[in-house]
PDB file of C-alpha atoms in Angstrom:
ATOM      1  CA  UNK A  20      11.902 -36.262  37.705  1.00 52.00           C
ATOM      2  CA  UNK A  21      15.046 -36.563  35.701  1.00 54.00           C
ATOM      3  CA  UNK A  22      16.744 -33.386  34.690  1.00 57.00           C
ATOM      4  CA  UNK A  23      18.284 -33.244  31.231  1.00 55.00           C
ATOM      5  CA  UNK A  24      21.583 -31.530  31.009  1.00 53.00           C
ATOM      6  CA  UNK A  25      21.725 -28.620  28.652  1.00 55.00           C
ATOM      7  CA  UNK A  26      24.881 -28.110  26.716  1.00 53.00           C
ATOM      8  CA  UNK A  27      25.620 -24.539  25.953  1.00 56.00           C
ATOM      9  CA  UNK A  28      25.776 -23.952  22.236  1.00 55.00           C
ATOM     10  CA  UNK A  29      28.792 -21.852  21.374  1.00 60.00           C
ATOM     11  CA  UNK A  30      29.612 -20.031  18.212  1.00 57.00           C
ATOM     12  CA  UNK A  31      32.589 -21.286  16.258  1.00 65.00           C
ATOM     13  CA  UNK A  32      35.780 -19.457  17.066  1.00 73.00           C
ATOM     14  CA  UNK A  33      36.725 -16.813  14.540  1.00 74.00           C
ATOM     15  CA  UNK A  34      40.296 -15.647  14.174  1.00 83.00           C
ATOM     16  CA  UNK A  35      39.647 -11.939  13.850  1.00 85.00           C
ATOM     17  CA  UNK A  36      43.283 -11.126  13.021  1.00 88.00           C
ATOM     18  CA  UNK A  37      43.231 -13.538  10.097  1.00 85.00           C
ATOM     19  CA  UNK A  38      39.958 -12.060   8.836  1.00 85.00           C
ATOM     20  CA  UNK A  39      41.316  -8.495   9.096  1.00 89.00           C
ATOM     21  CA  UNK A  40      44.509  -9.504   7.275  1.00 88.00           C
ATOM     22  CA  UNK A  41      42.481 -11.165   4.508  1.00 86.00           C
ATOM     23  CA  UNK A  42      40.194  -8.143   4.102  1.00 86.00           C
ATOM     24  CA  UNK A  43      43.214  -5.850   3.999  1.00 86.00           C
ATOM     25  CA  UNK A  44      44.863  -7.963   1.269  1.00 82.00           C
ATOM     26  CA  UNK A  45      41.641  -7.995  -0.770  1.00 77.00           C
ATOM     27  CA  UNK A  46      41.266  -4.200  -0.469  1.00 81.00           C
ATOM     28  CA  UNK A  47      44.832  -3.708  -1.679  1.00 78.00           C
ATOM     29  CA  UNK A  48      44.274  -6.104  -4.565  1.00 71.00           C
ATOM     30  CA  UNK A  49      41.032  -4.432  -5.640  1.00 71.00           C
ATOM     31  CA  UNK A  50      42.422  -0.879  -5.310  1.00 75.00           C
ATOM     32  CA  UNK A  51      45.833  -1.603  -6.798  1.00 70.00           C
ATOM     33  CA  UNK A  52      46.942   0.495  -9.746  1.00 74.00           C
ATOM     34  CA  UNK A  53      49.148  -2.345 -11.002  1.00 77.00           C
ATOM     35  CA  UNK A  54      48.015  -3.754 -14.340  1.00 84.00           C
ATOM     36  CA  UNK A  55      45.787  -6.759 -13.903  1.00 88.00           C
ATOM     37  CA  UNK A  56      46.110  -9.832 -16.094  1.00 93.00           C
ATOM     38  CA  UNK A  57      43.417  -9.840 -18.767  1.00 96.00           C
ATOM     39  CA  UNK A  58      40.928 -12.699 -18.986  1.00 96.00           C
ATOM     40  CA  UNK A  59      37.896 -13.815 -20.941  1.00 97.00           C
ATOM     41  CA  UNK A  60      35.138 -16.031 -19.638  1.00 96.00           C
ATOM     42  CA  UNK A  61      33.268 -18.874 -21.267  1.00 95.00           C
ATOM     43  CA  UNK A  62      29.816 -20.222 -20.392  1.00 95.00           C
ATOM     44  CA  UNK A  63      27.941 -23.096 -22.026  1.00 93.00           C
ATOM     45  CA  UNK A  64      24.690 -24.981 -21.681  1.00 90.00           C
ATOM     46  CA  UNK A  65      23.822 -28.120 -23.617  1.00 85.00           C
ATOM     47  CA  UNK A  66      20.102 -27.898 -24.149  1.00 74.00           C
ATOM     48  CA  UNK A  67      18.162 -25.329 -26.107  1.00 68.00           C
ATOM     49  CA  UNK A  68      15.719 -25.092 -23.207  1.00 66.00           C
ATOM     50  CA  UNK A  69      18.520 -24.038 -20.833  1.00 62.00           C
ATOM     51  CA  UNK A  70      19.734 -21.528 -23.406  1.00 57.00           C
ATOM     52  CA  UNK A  71      16.254 -20.043 -23.840  1.00 63.00           C
ATOM     53  CA  UNK A  72      15.650 -19.811 -20.084  1.00 62.00           C
ATOM     54  CA  UNK A  73      19.048 -18.197 -19.668  1.00 58.00           C
ATOM     55  CA  UNK A  74      19.194 -18.979 -15.956  1.00 63.00           C
ATOM     56  CA  UNK A  75      22.107 -21.333 -16.156  1.00 87.00           C
ATOM     57  CA  UNK A  76      24.076 -19.060 -18.477  1.00 90.00           C
ATOM     58  CA  UNK A  77      23.444 -16.123 -16.161  1.00 90.00           C
ATOM     59  CA  UNK A  78      24.555 -18.131 -13.128  1.00 91.00           C
ATOM     60  CA  UNK A  79      27.740 -19.084 -14.948  1.00 93.00           C
ATOM     61  CA  UNK A  80      28.367 -15.463 -15.968  1.00 95.00           C
ATOM     62  CA  UNK A  81      27.917 -14.324 -12.369  1.00 95.00           C
ATOM     63  CA  UNK A  82      30.381 -16.968 -11.137  1.00 95.00           C
ATOM     64  CA  UNK A  83      32.911 -15.993 -13.826  1.00 96.00           C
ATOM     65  CA  UNK A  84      32.659 -12.302 -12.929  1.00 95.00           C
ATOM     66  CA  UNK A  85      33.025 -13.095  -9.230  1.00 94.00           C
ATOM     67  CA  UNK A  86      36.120 -15.245  -9.906  1.00 94.00           C
ATOM     68  CA  UNK A  87      37.657 -12.538 -12.085  1.00 94.00           C
ATOM     69  CA  UNK A  88      37.165  -9.855  -9.426  1.00 91.00           C
ATOM     70  CA  UNK A  89      38.418 -12.001  -6.550  1.00 88.00           C
ATOM     71  CA  UNK A  90      41.296 -13.331  -8.644  1.00 90.00           C
ATOM     72  CA  UNK A  91      42.450  -9.864  -9.652  1.00 88.00           C
ATOM     73  CA  UNK A  92      41.720 -10.230 -13.362  1.00 93.00           C
ATOM     74  CA  UNK A  93      40.548  -7.594 -15.808  1.00 94.00           C
ATOM     75  CA  UNK A  94      37.613  -9.421 -17.418  1.00 96.00           C
ATOM     76  CA  UNK A  95      37.303  -8.345 -21.050  1.00 97.00           C
ATOM     77  CA  UNK A  96      34.236 -10.347 -22.055  1.00 96.00           C
ATOM     78  CA  UNK A  97      32.228 -13.474 -21.321  1.00 97.00           C
ATOM     79  CA  UNK A  98      31.494 -15.598 -24.375  1.00 96.00           C
ATOM     80  CA  UNK A  99      28.710 -18.151 -24.379  1.00 94.00           C
ATOM     81  CA  UNK A 100      27.352 -21.048 -26.363  1.00 93.00           C
ATOM     82  CA  UNK A 101      23.734 -21.875 -25.673  1.00 90.00           C
ATOM     83  CA  UNK A 102      22.301 -25.243 -26.662  1.00 87.00           C
ATOM     84  CA  UNK A 103      25.601 -26.733 -27.845  1.00 86.00           C
ATOM     85  CA  UNK A 104      27.035 -29.970 -26.481  1.00 85.00           C
ATOM     86  CA  UNK A 105      30.331 -29.927 -24.622  1.00 85.00           C
ATOM     87  CA  UNK A 106      31.401 -32.848 -26.806  1.00 85.00           C
ATOM     88  CA  UNK A 107      31.601 -30.639 -29.896  1.00 87.00           C
ATOM     89  CA  UNK A 108      34.872 -29.137 -31.016  1.00 84.00           C
ATOM     90  CA  UNK A 109      35.909 -25.510 -31.285  1.00 85.00           C
ATOM     91  CA  UNK A 110      34.607 -25.106 -34.838  1.00 89.00           C
ATOM     92  CA  UNK A 111      31.085 -26.026 -33.727  1.00 90.00           C
ATOM     93  CA  UNK A 112      31.081 -23.570 -30.808  1.00 93.00           C
ATOM     94  CA  UNK A 113      31.368 -19.915 -31.873  1.00 95.00           C
ATOM     95  CA  UNK A 114      31.577 -18.622 -28.295  1.00 94.00           C
ATOM     96  CA  UNK A 115      34.471 -20.901 -27.417  1.00 93.00           C
ATOM     97  CA  UNK A 116      36.173 -20.108 -30.695  1.00 94.00           C
ATOM     98  CA  UNK A 117      35.941 -16.362 -29.976  1.00 96.00           C
ATOM     99  CA  UNK A 118      37.279 -16.848 -26.427  1.00 95.00           C
ATOM    100  CA  UNK A 119      40.248 -18.896 -27.664  1.00 94.00           C
ATOM    101  CA  UNK A 120      40.898 -16.383 -30.473  1.00 95.00           C
ATOM    102  CA  UNK A 121      41.111 -13.601 -27.852  1.00 96.00           C
ATOM    103  CA  UNK A 122      43.748 -15.629 -26.039  1.00 94.00           C
ATOM    104  CA  UNK A 123      45.654 -16.621 -29.168  1.00 94.00           C
ATOM    105  CA  UNK A 124      45.778 -12.997 -30.349  1.00 95.00           C
ATOM    106  CA  UNK A 125      47.208 -11.859 -27.010  1.00 94.00           C
ATOM    107  CA  UNK A 126      44.174  -9.784 -25.996  1.00 96.00           C
ATOM    108  CA  UNK A 127      43.675 -12.051 -22.962  1.00 95.00           C
ATOM    109  CA  UNK A 128      45.978 -14.221 -20.875  1.00 94.00           C
ATOM    110  CA  UNK A 129      43.458 -16.447 -19.108  1.00 94.00           C
ATOM    111  CA  UNK A 130      40.181 -18.273 -19.699  1.00 95.00           C
ATOM    112  CA  UNK A 131      37.729 -18.485 -16.802  1.00 95.00           C
ATOM    113  CA  UNK A 132      34.930 -21.087 -16.707  1.00 93.00           C
ATOM    114  CA  UNK A 133      32.601 -21.936 -13.831  1.00 92.00           C
ATOM    115  CA  UNK A 134      33.274 -25.685 -14.063  1.00 87.00           C
ATOM    116  CA  UNK A 135      35.633 -27.732 -16.205  1.00 84.00           C
ATOM    117  CA  UNK A 136      32.669 -29.564 -17.758  1.00 84.00           C
ATOM    118  CA  UNK A 137      31.472 -26.260 -19.237  1.00 89.00           C
ATOM    119  CA  UNK A 138      34.659 -26.217 -21.294  1.00 86.00           C
ATOM    120  CA  UNK A 139      34.305 -29.800 -22.537  1.00 83.00           C
ATOM    121  CA  UNK A 140      32.687 -33.058 -21.507  1.00 80.00           C
ATOM    122  CA  UNK A 141      35.533 -35.157 -22.884  1.00 78.00           C
ATOM    123  CA  UNK A 142      38.770 -34.993 -20.875  1.00 81.00           C
ATOM    124  CA  UNK A 143      40.924 -35.209 -24.029  1.00 79.00           C
ATOM    125  CA  UNK A 144      39.084 -32.278 -25.599  1.00 77.00           C
ATOM    126  CA  UNK A 145      39.323 -30.286 -22.352  1.00 78.00           C
ATOM    127  CA  UNK A 146      43.035 -31.051 -22.242  1.00 81.00           C
ATOM    128  CA  UNK A 147      43.417 -29.819 -25.807  1.00 78.00           C
ATOM    129  CA  UNK A 148      41.725 -26.507 -24.906  1.00 81.00           C
ATOM    130  CA  UNK A 149      43.882 -26.142 -21.778  1.00 83.00           C
ATOM    131  CA  UNK A 150      47.051 -26.697 -23.812  1.00 84.00           C
ATOM    132  CA  UNK A 151      45.828 -24.147 -26.371  1.00 81.00           C
ATOM    133  CA  UNK A 152      45.427 -21.562 -23.602  1.00 81.00           C
ATOM    134  CA  UNK A 153      48.795 -22.409 -22.019  1.00 82.00           C
ATOM    135  CA  UNK A 154      50.614 -22.244 -25.365  1.00 82.00           C
ATOM    136  CA  UNK A 155      49.149 -18.846 -26.137  1.00 76.00           C
TER     137      UNK A 155
END
C-alpha cells in the first residue's frame, strides 16, 4: 500500500508590526482634529431599470463613503444620476452638474467616484471633467 505524503497547510505569514502600525495610522487619521479636505461624490447608472432598483446606486454610494472615510475626506454629499448615459455631457446630467458646481464654488476640493466609467464613458469627456476639477 502506497502512502501519500501529506503536506502541512500553513497560514500565510502576517507581519503583525506592519498591521499594528497601519491600524495606529488609521486611528490617528480618523480621530485627528485637523481639518479634512472636503469632497463630493458622484454615482451614475445608465438604465432606468438600474435606477429604479437602486442597488447599483447604493453600492456606488457605499463605496464612495468608504473611500472618503479611509482617504480622510469630509464627504459633503453624494450626487447621483439614475438612468442617464455616461456619454452625455454635464448639461444633461443634473447630479454631475451639481457635483461640479460644488467644486467650482469652492465648497468641495475633490470628486469621488467608484469607477472612472461612472464619470464618463468617453475618455475625452472624462478628461474634460478631470481638468474641470483640477482647475477648480
